[in-house]
Structures are given as C-alpha cells and as structure tokens.
Amino acid sequence: MVETKVDTQQDTSIKSGPVGVAESEMESGAKVPPVLAAYNITKEFNIPTPGLQREYIAAVDQVTVALQSKPAKIVSLVGESGSGKTTLARIMLGLTPPTRGVITYNGKPVKELTKAERFDYRRNVQPIFQDPFAIYNPFYRIDRVLDITIKNFKLASSKSEALELKREALQAVDLQPRDVIGRYPHQLSGGQCQRVMLARTFLLRPKVIIADEPVSMIDVAVRTLFLNNLLDFRDKYDISCLFITHHLATAYYMGGPMLVLCFGRVVESGNIDQLLANPSHPYTEQLLAAIPSPDPTARWTERANIKITERPLVRDFNKCVYVERCPYAMDICRQQRPPDYQVGDDHYAACFRHQGKPERVVEVPA
Amino acid sequence: MYQHVDSGERLIDIRDLRVWYRTTRGPAKAVDGVNLTINRNEVFGLAGESGCGKSTLAKGILGVIKLPGYFEGGEVDFCRKKSDSTLICEDLLKMSREQVRRMRWRDMAYIPQSAMNVLSPVARIDKQMLDGIFEHTNWSKEKARARMYECMDLVGLDKAVARMYPHELSGGMKQRVAIAAAITLTPDLIIADEPTTALDVNVQQVILQELKEIREKLKLTLIYVTHDMAVHAEMADRMGIMYAGVLMEVAPVVDTFHDPYHPYTEGLISSIPSIGGGRERMMGIPGRAPSPLEYPSGCRFHPRCPKVMAICSEEMPTLKQVGPERYVACHLHDEYTFEERANGGD
C-alpha cells in the first residue's frame, strides 16, 4: 500500500473549514500554508450568442484545491472531457487568470508576489502536458529542453556539470542517459518523451508538479513507468502533484486525495480510498459503474441508464449541475446549488441527498 | 458472463498476411506474417500497443490498404454461407478491387475510431446513411429509409437525428450514427477500430453495451480493435495480442487475463490499474516497441522480455497451438506439444 493514512484533524472545523481536500494544513499544531492553493476559483468564458447580450459559461465554478509540500501528496482531479480540468490546471500554473477567486503560493496571492517570489513560483510549480510529442521541436535534439532549463535557471557552471545533471535527472526517471541524450523526439516513444519532460522538472526539484492528463497518450505498457516515477518523486523528493486524469483507475493507483469534477464544479472530494469505497454523489457512482473492469469474469450486469446529453451551454448557477442526468433528482436540486456536505471524515459531497449533515464553507485567507 | 463460442464455423481465415508500407528507408512491415482464424458469431478482440499493426491488420482484412501501403503476401479467405448452408471461401486479395468494394458494407462493415472523420460535415445524416444503402442494393427509397430508421432505433437514436448535420451531434451520437450505418445491410462482419477511445467513460459504457446487444441480436461477427485491455475484458470472446506486426498470443478472453502464456501478455495484464484491492506497484514493460523498419532478430519481443533466453535472439517463434483454443508464439512453450491438432490450428 502506498498510502492509507487518513487525516482526521479537520473534524472539529467543519464550518469555515480549510481548503481543498482538507488535509493541507497543520503540522504539529502550527499552520503551514499550502505551497499552492486555489480558493473558490471561477473561470467564465463568454459564448457567442445572437444579439447584444453576453452570456457566460463557467468552465470552472468555485473550485478549491490545495497542494502541500510536507508531506507531499498527489491530489487527483478526475472528470470527463469538458469538465474544466485543463482550465483549472492552466489557472494553477498562472497561464490563465481566473475570473474570480484567489491562487496563493506559500500563502500569498499570486497577484501580489514580488518579482523574486514570482520567479520562485515559476520554478517551483512545473507543468507536464498531455501530448508528449507536441512539446518538442522536432528539429532539435531532445535533451535541448534539459539544456535550456539548466541555462535559464543557472543550475550548472560548466558543461561537464550540466551533463552530470542531465544524467542524474534522466536516471531519476529510470531512463538510460545514452538512450536519450543526442536523440531526436521521433526516435523516442511517447512514454520516453513524457519521462524526459519529467526529468526536466526533476532538474528544478519543484515543490509541485501540475500534470494535465500526462498518461492519456502513452501506451498502457509504459504508462505505469511514468506513474511510478511520479510516486517516487512524491516519496523520495517530496514533490507534490496535481494529477489530472479522466481515468478513475489511474487516479486510484496514485492514491491520496481526489476531487471529482462535473461540468466545472467539484461534486465530491475526499481521500480516494474512502471516496471510491463509498461514493456519495450520483455522478461518482455512475462514473465508477461505467469503468470496464479488467476481469472478463466480472462484466457489467446492469445496463447503463444515462442519457447522452450535451453539456448545457448556459447554465443556471442556482441548481445542481448534475440534475438533468441524476436518477435521484429532487425539487430542491433545481432550485438551489447544493453545498458541500460532510459525509465522512475528510469526505465531502455536493448533493442534497446528504441534507442535514454538516456543511462546509471554504475559508478564503485574507 | 463469459461464454465460450463454438469454433465450428469460420468466417475469416488469414494466412501469413503481410501488409507493408513503402518508405524511403525500406519497407515498414506493419503486418508481417499474421495467421488467424475468426469464427462466425464471435467477438474477437485485437489488442496491442500503438504501432503494433493492429489497425493495419483491420484495414488489411477490409482490403482498404492505400499506397504507400501494399499487400506483400498472404491470403485472407472470407467465407460466405450460401442458402444451402455450404461455405464458400474466397481470397479477398485475389479478387478485383471492384469485387471487394461491392462486398464492403454488404458483407463487412467498419466502425472507425472517430466518427467525425467519416461523416461529411456538409451532408445531413440521412443522406450519408442512404448513400451507402443505395450503393450496395437496389432497394426502393421507402425500403431504404425504413431500414435506416430501424437501425437508428437499434442504437437508440431519435428519428430527428436523421435530418441533422454532424456538427449538431455530440461525439457519442456520432459514434452511434457510425454504428447504425455499419449495420444497415446486416453484414457478416463488423470491424470496430477503437470506436470508443475518444469518448468519455460513461458514454463508452453506453456504446459498448449497445454494440454488444446489436451483435447478439443480429448474430454478427465483431472484430474489436483497441489497446484498452479493460474494454476487451468487457467485450471479447477470444483475444489476439499483437506485437511488432505479428500475433503473440491468441486465446479465449478468460485465459488471456487469468493465465497468460506469453510474457508480453503478462506484462500488458500487469500494467492495467484497477480499483480496489491492494495498491501494489505495477511493473509495466520497460523499453519501447521496435520500429517496423527494422525488427530485432529472433523473437521481436526479446529485447524487452523479462524471461529472455539464448534462443530468443536467434530464432523467431511461430504461433503454435499449445492447448484447445490456445495459441502462443514463444520459445518458453517450445517443448509443449498439443496432441489434438484436429481442428487445424497452427
């Protein structure tokens, strides 16, 4: 088992509870702000409509997530396409400004960082993108990304030192330096390319890696190697990760806290073991049931009972996002936005079926 | 539950099929000597890493190989049942292009990976579906239209969809249109090449279940190509594991998952994450799949194989029968001889 520890320190502070998956704070009593946190992030895009009136779609709708550095955790963000996973990743990386909400780095809003702090933020929050081939310029050798990183962050003072750093980084992701150095991107497999990207982040020893669907374009057989690298980074080097995926089983393998996104909102969050053992939002239930199990003796017995619907373009913010597909839909679901109800230790679900349980209100730092 | 399919009748017999691509650096041997029998009324799952030749094999069966791809050799026998239930087997590669073209859609249909790529963006759905029917039959307009609605109903599409354009439909709906179009002429064989890879997991479930129901209802044979082993576990009756242009193992799906013979199959199975149970560290298969331009000598998997032996780099193992319904190409099973070779496997 990689991780079974469940943080229960947050039980006492349900109202105005802390952020994200509720385990991002407090170490031996002292409050340590999470390295990177997003509080009540909303990102709206306007959509083309006839006439003069502007209409908005909330790609990300009041999402709160936090990544701490000690102990490092891999926070999984799961959702189907169009649920706002990538938008959230771009906001956390500082590539897109949020419409509302605050991103903090070491407890300080990113907007207010000084130049030096901003450099530090850029260095300590590193991305891994989905397409391992799109990142490389096919005309340059693949280790150029490593060279540039070493140069820009002045990691080495001589060529031999730089080479040594590169070797070390490649070995950290279980690649043979001789297989990689001097090669071109097309000579490597997708899995290898993606791990070179990981080696690049390793050069900087960031505190946080934002990995946006890093394995969806890699072959199954080599996918695990990449995932194991991320686990090693967490255990050996205290590197946290926001692991974005659409694949629940992969998220389960990574362990740690998980957030389930549905049409931009976090519908359920909590420790992944608890969450999958006891899914408390109908969307999670349905997602879990839809995963084909890799065992031919345990096939689906029930027919899926969902309508294939398009994402509603303009949404009524005062109702549950899942109400159109929900088998348990009640009147209240169409009238109010469900708050996060605490359904277990460190486990929240935004569903009115849990009415009466303690509600969670996110406390945004001043 | 898994049901064993009687291998009594064969539909397709592939012998030593080679489909190569011309490149400036010599031929890329995407499919390089595949021997395979597909039985009537079964779901055959074809699995393998990207670039192993599984899509080329699927296209080779359909005969839609375009230059620079070409057939280097081999036979693809397609067996049709006559009304007096005798089988007539013809080699697709020996037929003229026109003959094969007429067979396509009527006898064998194709469901592509992304339906967006097969549907024309400027024509309504009904026009595109009817085109296929008129091309291959001399049905009246009314009959064709009735059949179209019937098929759309089978995949759960509303009649109104017929008058829509592809951009008005979601990915899952487009994929249903592609399935409906494929079954209009009740072909014997449907080849589905990664039909749900681009879809969300809950839409995938709906599509897979529909595909399965339709197949059972219409008694079709389905060749399902995907790299997703979990989907195979859900769908397939038998499975073929492809690697570097050749089949490494062919076995019933339960045996593939619970008792794989080939080290490559073992590696594939052990790299599928599943929910629940202990969170053990998975192994995966280190290294990369070889380039189809130059395969390693001997067994093509030997540079990555955890159980590699001296003979593996020298001699290429052939796909041989090692049990009822079980075929494997691996030197680990060299000594094993299967006595009952009555049903003609090699």
XYZ file of C-alpha atoms in Angstrom:
712
model
C 0.000 0.000 0.000
C 1.308 3.352 -0.907
C -0.830 5.333 1.409
C -3.652 4.543 3.730
C -3.287 7.231 6.318
C -6.404 9.283 6.641
C -6.062 12.732 8.030
C -8.765 13.319 10.571
C -7.580 16.547 12.051
C -10.229 18.579 10.346
C -13.291 17.108 12.017
C -13.566 19.914 14.510
C -13.673 22.712 11.983
C -16.437 21.796 9.681
C -17.924 25.182 9.151
C -15.451 27.511 7.590
C -13.220 24.501 7.177
C -9.972 24.648 5.337
C -9.353 24.221 1.699
C -9.351 21.562 -0.864
C -9.273 18.113 0.456
C -8.914 19.317 3.991
C -5.502 17.925 4.670
C -3.422 20.786 3.518
C -2.718 22.352 6.837
C -1.461 21.929 10.323
C 1.646 20.083 11.113
C 2.317 19.672 14.800
C -0.202 22.364 15.541
C 1.422 25.115 13.526
C -0.388 26.379 10.489
C 1.687 25.879 7.387
C 0.121 27.393 4.319
C -0.080 25.015 1.373
C 2.511 25.571 -1.337
C -0.059 26.147 -3.979
C -3.733 26.630 -3.350
C -6.737 27.756 -5.309
C -9.656 29.210 -3.379
C -13.119 29.434 -4.900
C -11.764 29.648 -8.422
C -14.281 30.529 -11.085
C -13.378 30.920 -14.720
C -16.005 32.156 -17.122
C -15.780 32.225 -20.868
C -18.247 34.153 -22.897
C -20.009 32.262 -25.593
C -21.282 33.522 -28.902
C -24.942 34.412 -28.741
C -27.160 36.213 -31.176
C -27.927 39.744 -30.151
C -26.037 42.078 -27.912
C -26.415 40.320 -24.634
C -23.376 38.432 -23.454
C -23.725 35.011 -21.999
C -21.160 33.184 -19.973
C -20.244 29.631 -19.370
C -18.425 28.753 -16.193
C -15.685 26.334 -17.206
C -14.537 26.172 -13.608
C -17.064 27.011 -10.931
C -15.925 27.740 -7.371
C -13.255 25.110 -7.134
C -10.977 24.963 -4.130
C -7.905 22.793 -4.157
C -4.646 22.850 -2.248
C -1.286 21.184 -2.630
C 1.014 20.922 0.333
C 4.647 20.085 0.273
C 5.262 18.244 3.522
C 4.257 15.501 3.434
C 3.934 15.557 -0.310
C 0.659 14.336 -1.718
C -0.636 13.503 -5.126
C -4.021 15.151 -5.499
C -6.066 13.609 -8.294
C -8.537 15.632 -10.263
C -10.961 13.431 -12.137
C -13.603 14.435 -14.619
C -14.809 13.808 -18.135
C -13.993 15.963 -21.112
C -15.359 19.462 -20.827
C -15.428 19.400 -17.048
C -12.820 22.132 -16.758
C -9.815 20.068 -15.722
C -7.385 21.691 -18.098
C -8.706 25.191 -17.425
C -8.070 24.658 -13.734
C -4.551 23.402 -14.481
C -3.811 26.482 -16.575
C -5.099 28.742 -13.819
C -2.950 26.999 -11.214
C 0.066 27.398 -13.474
C -0.663 31.082 -13.876
C -1.218 30.789 -17.618
C -4.825 31.982 -17.443
C -6.169 34.482 -14.927
C -9.254 33.317 -13.044
C -12.430 35.377 -13.293
C -12.956 35.169 -9.549
C -11.028 33.557 -6.743
C -7.520 33.566 -5.410
C -4.461 31.486 -6.173
C -1.943 31.518 -3.386
C 1.669 30.467 -3.437
C 3.066 29.798 0.040
C 0.026 31.554 1.435
C 0.458 34.721 -0.616
C -1.853 35.554 -3.530
C -0.020 35.064 -6.792
C -1.059 38.506 -7.988
C 0.807 40.151 -5.131
C 4.062 38.253 -5.484
C 7.219 40.290 -5.846
C 9.473 39.656 -8.818
C 11.737 37.342 -6.853
C 8.800 35.457 -5.393
C 7.275 35.146 -8.800
C 10.465 33.606 -10.136
C 10.347 31.207 -7.230
C 6.719 30.365 -8.043
C 7.590 29.730 -11.675
C 10.402 27.481 -10.621
C 8.533 25.511 -8.009
C 5.312 24.934 -9.919
C 6.099 22.907 -13.001
C 3.795 21.577 -15.698
C 3.579 18.284 -17.532
C 1.304 18.479 -20.542
C -0.804 15.893 -22.254
C 0.811 15.434 -25.652
C 4.414 14.283 -25.259
C 5.231 14.993 -28.900
C 3.741 18.456 -29.191
C 6.123 19.903 -26.611
C 9.295 19.129 -28.501
C 10.542 20.923 -31.539
C 11.233 18.081 -33.950
C 14.300 19.867 -35.344
C 16.179 19.912 -32.047
C 17.655 17.099 -30.063
C 15.524 16.022 -27.172
C 17.937 16.960 -24.401
C 17.681 20.572 -25.507
C 14.761 21.014 -23.105
C 17.111 19.943 -20.332
C 19.899 22.252 -21.541
C 17.572 25.226 -21.676
C 16.310 24.574 -18.184
C 19.871 24.309 -16.863
C 20.812 27.523 -18.636
C 17.782 29.575 -17.657
C 17.914 28.633 -14.025
C 21.737 28.660 -13.955
C 21.913 25.187 -12.499
C 25.402 24.367 -13.742
C 28.574 26.345 -14.151
C 30.324 24.109 -16.665
C 29.433 21.794 -19.500
C 30.542 18.683 -17.679
C 28.493 19.683 -14.676
C 25.468 20.194 -16.912
C 25.971 16.759 -18.437
C 26.187 15.232 -14.999
C 22.933 16.965 -14.007
C 21.225 15.681 -17.123
C 22.371 12.137 -16.455
C 21.174 12.314 -12.894
C 17.776 13.669 -13.929
C 17.302 11.008 -16.581
C 18.274 8.270 -14.170
C 15.752 9.644 -11.675
C 13.000 8.821 -14.177
C 14.523 5.402 -14.937
C 15.799 6.302 -18.385
C 19.222 5.338 -19.633
C 21.040 8.597 -20.456
C 22.659 7.008 -23.506
C 19.207 6.172 -24.902
C 18.119 9.786 -24.705
C 20.978 12.250 -24.934
C 21.576 13.309 -28.502
C 18.388 11.727 -29.842
C 15.547 13.420 -31.676
C 11.935 13.291 -30.441
C 10.802 10.945 -33.202
C 13.400 8.396 -32.107
C 11.786 8.018 -28.707
C 8.437 6.587 -27.723
C 5.677 8.733 -26.265
C 6.338 7.304 -22.835
C 10.024 8.136 -23.049
C 9.304 11.671 -24.257
C 6.929 12.205 -21.385
C 9.509 10.955 -18.911
C 12.108 13.328 -20.354
C 9.637 16.084 -19.508
C 9.546 14.679 -16.012
C 13.351 14.673 -15.956
C 13.241 18.340 -16.887
C 11.059 19.147 -13.907
C 13.340 16.994 -11.773
C 16.290 19.272 -12.580
C 14.471 22.011 -10.708
C 13.198 19.858 -7.841
C 9.903 21.756 -7.828
C 7.536 21.583 -4.907
C 4.545 20.997 -7.135
C 4.005 19.373 -10.499
C 0.777 20.086 -12.348
C 0.306 17.084 -14.616
C -2.524 17.526 -17.094
C -3.550 14.112 -18.419
C 0.096 13.029 -18.600
C -0.539 9.405 -19.481
C -3.574 9.543 -21.735
C -1.438 9.483 -24.880
C 1.064 6.905 -23.706
C 0.800 3.190 -24.292
C -0.576 1.116 -21.468
C 2.561 -0.947 -21.011
C 4.766 2.093 -20.401
C 2.137 4.189 -18.639
C 2.902 2.543 -15.324
C 6.563 3.527 -15.588
C 5.557 7.176 -15.718
C 3.128 6.771 -12.841
C 5.797 5.029 -10.776
C 8.129 7.971 -11.440
C 5.543 10.345 -10.018
C 5.123 8.123 -6.966
C 8.904 8.082 -6.497
C 9.034 11.859 -6.750
C 6.456 12.095 -4.015
C 8.122 9.589 -1.711
C 11.782 10.377 -2.306
C 11.857 14.067 -3.131
C 8.680 15.441 -1.517
C 7.279 16.667 -4.791
C 3.517 17.092 -4.699
C 1.449 16.693 -7.781
C -1.904 17.756 -9.087
C -2.672 14.727 -11.185
C -5.377 15.412 -13.726
C -6.971 12.429 -15.389
C -10.222 11.127 -16.763
C -9.345 7.599 -15.704
C -10.514 6.689 -12.210
C -8.400 3.558 -12.001
C -5.223 5.507 -12.690
C -6.192 8.010 -10.012
C -6.766 5.146 -7.609
C -3.296 3.821 -8.320
C -1.789 7.177 -7.395
C -3.632 7.324 -4.059
C -4.057 10.445 -1.980
C -6.895 12.944 -2.053
C -9.190 13.109 -5.028
C -11.607 15.666 -6.428
C -14.353 14.730 -8.845
C -15.205 17.480 -11.289
C -18.503 17.575 -13.116
C -19.206 20.433 -15.523
C -16.782 22.712 -13.712
C -17.854 22.000 -10.167
C -16.297 19.729 -7.597
C -19.142 17.374 -6.796
C -17.247 15.117 -4.452
C -13.889 15.244 -2.750
C -12.022 13.245 -0.202
C -9.431 10.590 0.318
C -9.547 8.332 -2.690
C -9.917 5.077 -0.774
C -12.896 6.357 1.164
C -14.366 8.087 -1.798
C -14.321 5.063 -4.072
C -15.435 2.696 -1.327
C -18.344 4.912 -0.525
C -19.219 7.174 -3.450
C -21.719 9.728 -2.191
C -22.578 11.717 -5.281
C -24.649 10.098 -8.034
C -22.141 11.320 -10.609
C -19.287 9.480 -8.919
C -21.449 6.391 -8.605
C -22.210 6.455 -12.270
C -18.597 7.142 -13.232
C -17.480 4.215 -11.127
C -20.065 1.900 -12.645
C -19.057 2.861 -16.176
C -15.461 1.754 -15.854
C -14.882 -1.553 -17.579
C -13.231 -3.907 -15.153
C -10.132 -5.703 -16.433
C -11.578 -9.040 -15.480
C -13.617 -10.978 -18.027
C -15.431 -12.858 -15.276
C -16.772 -9.653 -13.756
C -18.596 -7.990 -16.599
C -21.303 -5.386 -16.440
C -24.554 -6.915 -15.370
C -26.678 -3.806 -15.450
C -27.392 -1.657 -18.392
C -26.229 1.897 -18.129
C -29.130 4.159 -17.520
C -27.928 7.521 -18.688
C -28.916 9.818 -21.425
C -26.115 11.029 -23.602
C -26.603 14.724 -23.293
C -24.616 17.675 -24.401
C -23.229 19.961 -21.789
C -25.776 22.715 -21.290
C -24.201 25.841 -22.699
C -25.629 28.484 -20.465
C -26.143 27.190 -17.013
C -28.379 28.202 -14.259
C -25.942 28.646 -11.406
C -28.606 28.096 -8.807
C -29.047 24.414 -9.315
C -27.120 21.214 -9.202
C -25.037 20.657 -12.347
C -25.919 17.013 -12.476
C -29.683 17.367 -12.074
C -30.519 16.547 -15.703
C -28.912 13.138 -15.537
C -29.447 12.373 -11.886
C -31.669 9.397 -11.047
C -32.410 10.857 -7.604
C -33.240 14.405 -8.735
C -35.490 16.239 -6.283
C -37.210 19.602 -6.490
C -34.621 21.289 -4.343
C -31.891 20.265 -6.799
C -33.435 22.555 -9.394
C -33.830 25.478 -7.016
C -30.550 25.689 -5.150
C -26.929 24.970 -5.595
C -26.015 22.123 -3.240
C -23.343 22.996 -0.669
C -20.558 20.578 0.252
C -21.923 18.236 2.860
C -19.528 16.331 5.022
C -20.375 12.672 4.500
C -17.387 11.154 6.261
C -14.047 12.009 7.739
C -12.397 14.178 5.158
C -15.031 13.349 2.580
C -17.443 15.878 1.075
C -20.220 15.595 -1.454
C -22.262 18.368 -3.020
C -25.574 16.552 -3.101
C -28.870 17.305 -1.406
C -29.320 13.670 -0.535
C -26.980 14.401 2.362
C -29.050 17.271 3.678
C -28.745 17.645 7.406
C -25.107 16.696 7.522
C -22.624 19.457 8.373
C -21.943 21.888 5.576
C -18.520 23.083 4.642
C -17.749 26.670 3.914
C -14.404 27.456 2.382
C -12.401 29.991 4.281
C -10.547 32.262 1.922
C -7.413 33.724 3.504
C -7.413 37.470 3.771
C -20.684 -13.689 -18.079
C -18.189 -15.132 -20.456
C -19.489 -17.718 -22.837
C -17.323 -19.922 -24.881
C -18.085 -19.692 -28.537
C -18.180 -22.819 -30.579
C -15.464 -22.588 -33.169
C -17.418 -24.655 -35.633
C -17.697 -22.169 -38.429
C -15.015 -19.910 -39.639
C -15.704 -16.593 -41.221
C -12.244 -15.330 -41.969
C -9.071 -17.253 -42.429
C -5.914 -15.201 -42.540
C -2.763 -16.967 -43.603
C 0.645 -15.356 -43.438
C -0.732 -11.912 -44.208
C 1.868 -9.242 -44.842
C 0.924 -5.595 -45.252
C 3.905 -3.340 -45.720
C 4.336 0.370 -46.270
C 6.789 1.791 -48.733
C 9.158 4.285 -47.151
C 12.407 5.859 -48.255
C 14.222 3.690 -45.745
C 12.850 0.413 -46.961
C 9.564 -1.326 -46.252
C 7.835 -0.723 -42.933
C 6.462 -4.129 -42.060
C 3.346 -3.112 -40.172
C 1.734 -6.534 -40.518
C 4.322 -9.196 -41.045
C 3.023 -12.713 -41.144
C -0.279 -12.979 -39.305
C -2.123 -16.277 -39.100
C -5.579 -16.046 -37.655
C -8.997 -17.619 -37.921
C -12.058 -15.632 -36.969
C -15.142 -17.660 -36.223
C -18.649 -16.752 -37.126
C -20.656 -15.068 -34.394
C -17.836 -14.224 -32.039
C -16.269 -11.073 -30.682
C -12.605 -11.149 -31.423
C -10.555 -8.608 -29.514
C -7.336 -7.415 -31.069
C -5.005 -5.773 -28.576
C -1.549 -4.292 -28.686
C 0.475 -1.149 -28.220
C 0.225 1.697 -30.665
C 2.219 0.980 -33.792
C 1.996 -2.782 -33.441
C -0.013 -3.082 -36.643
C -3.471 -3.784 -35.269
C -5.173 -1.071 -37.298
C -3.287 -2.103 -40.432
C -4.422 -5.675 -39.898
C -8.022 -4.482 -39.582
C -7.694 -2.469 -42.767
C -5.963 -5.375 -44.465
C -8.973 -7.599 -43.804
C -11.223 -4.947 -45.305
C -8.878 -4.532 -48.245
C -8.696 -0.769 -47.833
C -4.929 -0.534 -47.906
C -3.881 2.534 -49.862
C -0.467 3.403 -51.192
C 2.174 3.614 -49.820
C 0.698 0.552 -48.135
C 0.551 -2.668 -50.106
C -0.050 -6.382 -49.669
C 3.269 -8.138 -49.659
C 1.712 -11.562 -49.467
C -0.654 -13.888 -47.738
C -4.285 -14.838 -48.036
C -7.462 -13.536 -46.476
C -10.229 -16.035 -47.040
C -13.708 -14.699 -46.473
C -16.266 -17.468 -46.088
C -19.827 -16.774 -47.057
C -22.716 -19.005 -46.230
C -24.886 -19.976 -49.145
C -28.559 -20.640 -48.750
C -27.932 -24.394 -48.601
C -25.564 -23.682 -45.663
C -22.449 -24.595 -47.571
C -19.459 -22.384 -47.079
C -17.855 -20.608 -49.963
C -14.430 -19.248 -49.203
C -12.827 -16.690 -51.426
C -9.485 -14.994 -51.139
C -10.102 -11.272 -50.797
C -6.622 -10.479 -52.024
C -7.215 -12.303 -55.301
C -10.466 -10.516 -56.066
C -10.600 -7.406 -58.143
C -10.868 -4.086 -56.350
C -14.399 -3.681 -57.663
C -15.469 -7.044 -56.293
C -14.079 -6.223 -52.862
C -15.664 -2.801 -52.982
C -19.046 -4.353 -53.572
C -18.526 -6.731 -50.668
C -17.631 -3.966 -48.287
C -20.607 -2.663 -46.318
C -22.759 -5.543 -47.541
C -20.621 -8.327 -46.104
C -18.186 -6.477 -43.943
C -18.511 -3.077 -42.360
C -16.214 -0.780 -40.488
C -16.681 1.429 -37.444
C -13.879 3.944 -37.307
C -12.139 5.471 -34.319
C -13.518 8.941 -34.676
C -16.860 9.182 -36.363
C -16.126 12.839 -37.029
C -13.664 11.724 -39.654
C -16.095 9.615 -41.655
C -19.144 11.814 -41.584
C -19.205 14.574 -44.125
C -19.783 17.903 -42.406
C -21.866 19.255 -45.266
C -24.448 16.491 -45.642
C -27.307 15.514 -43.404
C -27.087 12.201 -41.571
C -29.871 10.546 -43.580
C -28.223 11.357 -46.886
C -24.962 9.850 -45.753
C -26.609 6.703 -44.452
C -28.836 6.231 -47.504
C -25.889 6.712 -49.858
C -24.331 3.543 -48.528
C -27.565 1.586 -48.909
C -28.216 2.701 -52.489
C -24.644 1.999 -53.469
C -24.908 -1.638 -52.477
C -28.571 -2.552 -53.056
C -31.352 -1.798 -55.488
C -33.844 -1.092 -52.751
C -36.616 1.430 -53.172
C -36.351 4.748 -51.372
C -39.066 3.762 -48.935
C -37.452 0.474 -48.069
C -34.039 2.085 -47.581
C -35.491 4.803 -45.388
C -37.413 2.293 -43.299
C -34.272 0.253 -42.829
C -32.343 3.366 -41.852
C -34.849 4.285 -39.155
C -34.855 0.710 -37.944
C -31.084 0.784 -37.493
C -31.155 4.179 -35.842
C -33.726 2.846 -33.443
C -31.459 -0.111 -32.628
C -28.693 2.202 -31.444
C -31.143 4.445 -29.610
C -31.076 7.421 -31.929
C -34.086 9.624 -32.355
C -35.630 9.932 -35.812
C -34.951 13.647 -35.734
C -31.241 12.947 -35.883
C -31.641 11.879 -39.494
C -32.224 15.446 -40.575
C -29.316 16.852 -38.600
C -25.804 17.706 -39.629
C -22.848 16.026 -37.895
C -21.821 19.183 -36.037
C -25.162 19.181 -34.236
C -24.356 15.860 -32.601
C -22.120 15.006 -29.671
C -19.241 12.563 -30.006
C -21.286 9.702 -28.609
C -24.169 10.389 -31.003
C -21.824 10.481 -33.989
C -20.366 7.174 -32.940
C -23.912 5.771 -32.791
C -24.573 7.058 -36.277
C -21.451 5.232 -37.438
C -22.661 2.033 -35.786
C -26.155 2.422 -37.258
C -24.651 2.955 -40.710
C -22.468 -0.118 -40.322
C -25.390 -2.431 -39.558
C -27.839 -1.215 -42.212
C -27.092 -4.066 -44.596
C -26.617 -6.668 -41.829
C -23.062 -7.555 -42.744
C -21.475 -10.776 -41.541
C -18.518 -8.954 -40.126
C -18.034 -5.630 -38.400
C -14.583 -4.343 -37.694
C -14.547 -1.698 -34.992
C -11.260 0.144 -34.749
C -11.024 1.852 -31.349
C -14.640 3.059 -31.598
C -14.799 4.435 -28.067
C -11.288 5.694 -27.443
C -12.233 9.322 -27.993
C -15.315 9.135 -25.789
C -15.925 9.715 -22.121
C -16.117 6.680 -19.935
C -19.854 6.767 -19.294
C -20.619 7.304 -22.967
C -18.229 4.474 -23.723
C -20.243 2.194 -21.486
C -23.461 3.014 -23.310
C -21.891 2.487 -26.728
C -20.219 -0.777 -25.758
C -23.411 -2.177 -24.309
C -25.383 -1.197 -27.377
C -22.791 -2.681 -29.685
C -22.907 -5.903 -27.749
C -26.695 -6.134 -27.810
C -26.878 -5.427 -31.502
C -24.237 -8.004 -32.211
C -26.148 -10.630 -30.320
C -29.435 -9.660 -31.925
C -28.139 -9.673 -35.472
C -25.646 -12.514 -34.943
C -22.757 -10.529 -36.317
C -19.098 -11.245 -36.005
C -17.214 -8.415 -34.439
C -13.516 -7.725 -34.572
C -12.852 -5.204 -31.873
C -9.548 -3.378 -32.066
C -8.383 -1.413 -29.046
C -5.377 -1.032 -26.802
C -7.632 -0.839 -23.740
C -7.457 -4.254 -22.119
C -10.339 -3.474 -19.767
C -12.631 -2.983 -22.755
C -11.513 -6.342 -24.122
C -12.320 -7.952 -20.796
C -15.781 -6.495 -21.117
C -16.415 -7.321 -24.768
C -14.335 -10.087 -26.263
C -14.872 -13.823 -26.546
C -11.394 -14.514 -27.840
C -8.398 -12.248 -27.949
C -5.336 -11.797 -30.056
C -2.320 -9.981 -28.678
C -0.317 -8.297 -31.382
C 3.238 -7.061 -31.129
C 5.535 -5.750 -33.833
C 3.396 -6.934 -36.721
C 2.796 -10.471 -35.519
C 0.377 -12.175 -33.189
C 1.995 -13.213 -29.925
C -0.929 -15.000 -28.359
C -4.452 -15.988 -29.289
C -6.659 -17.315 -26.532
C -10.156 -17.124 -25.032
C -10.516 -13.922 -23.067
C -10.668 -15.556 -19.637
C -7.419 -17.428 -20.256
C -5.785 -14.280 -21.585
C -6.470 -12.476 -18.361
C -6.164 -15.241 -15.806
C -3.491 -17.456 -17.298
C -1.485 -15.636 -19.963
C 1.227 -17.729 -21.603
C 3.284 -15.067 -23.339
C 5.479 -12.761 -21.219
C 4.229 -9.821 -23.272
C 0.620 -10.626 -22.442
C 1.619 -10.932 -18.799
C 3.212 -7.506 -18.983
C 0.124 -5.983 -20.576
C -2.181 -7.508 -17.997
C 0.008 -6.412 -15.104
C 0.032 -2.825 -16.295
C -3.715 -2.284 -16.058
C -4.620 -0.294 -12.984
C -7.770 -1.455 -11.279
C -9.828 -0.037 -8.477
C -9.907 -1.791 -5.160
C -7.583 -4.298 -3.603
C -4.021 -3.630 -2.589
C -2.220 -0.775 -4.192
C 0.767 -2.710 -5.409
C 3.414 -1.207 -7.560
C 2.784 -2.234 -11.134
C 5.647 -3.276 -13.305
C 4.838 -2.214 -16.836
C 7.094 -3.201 -19.724
C 10.294 -1.172 -19.983
C 11.740 -0.230 -23.329
C 9.891 0.700 -26.455
C 8.167 -1.166 -29.230
C 10.524 -1.749 -32.166
C 10.254 0.241 -35.350
C 8.533 -1.605 -38.198
C 11.506 -0.640 -40.369
C 13.865 -2.952 -38.539
C 12.619 -5.557 -36.161
C 15.009 -7.256 -33.755
C 16.314 -10.649 -34.796
C 14.597 -13.731 -33.477
C 11.610 -13.090 -31.268
C 10.616 -9.472 -31.717
C 9.858 -9.080 -28.061
C 13.181 -10.425 -26.783
C 14.874 -7.053 -26.043
C 12.076 -6.218 -23.606
C 11.271 -9.701 -22.387
C 11.880 -10.462 -18.706
C 12.209 -14.181 -19.465
C 14.590 -13.904 -22.407
C 16.675 -16.982 -23.289
C 19.589 -17.562 -25.630
C 17.433 -18.937 -28.411
C 15.130 -15.910 -28.400
C 17.530 -13.621 -30.235
C 18.275 -16.239 -32.872
C 15.083 -17.906 -33.884
C 11.679 -16.373 -34.363
C 8.988 -18.414 -32.639
C 5.920 -19.281 -34.664
C 2.363 -19.074 -33.436
C 1.595 -22.641 -32.464
C -1.202 -24.374 -30.706
C -0.474 -25.252 -27.098
C -3.933 -26.128 -25.866
C -7.505 -26.255 -27.030
C -8.188 -22.792 -28.438
C -4.820 -21.537 -27.248
C -2.021 -20.346 -29.483
C 1.217 -18.723 -28.455
C 4.403 -17.653 -30.209
C 7.058 -18.062 -27.545
C 10.085 -20.305 -27.064
C 9.047 -20.902 -23.459
C 6.388 -23.181 -24.866
C 8.613 -24.940 -27.402
C 8.633 -28.314 -25.672
C 4.913 -28.239 -25.252
C 3.184 -30.129 -27.984
C -0.515 -30.268 -28.250
C -1.750 -33.667 -29.260
C -5.195 -32.851 -30.506
C -4.405 -30.793 -33.535
C -7.588 -31.983 -35.131
C -9.150 -28.574 -35.548
C -6.419 -27.462 -37.827
C -4.649 -24.760 -35.855
C -1.058 -23.955 -36.401
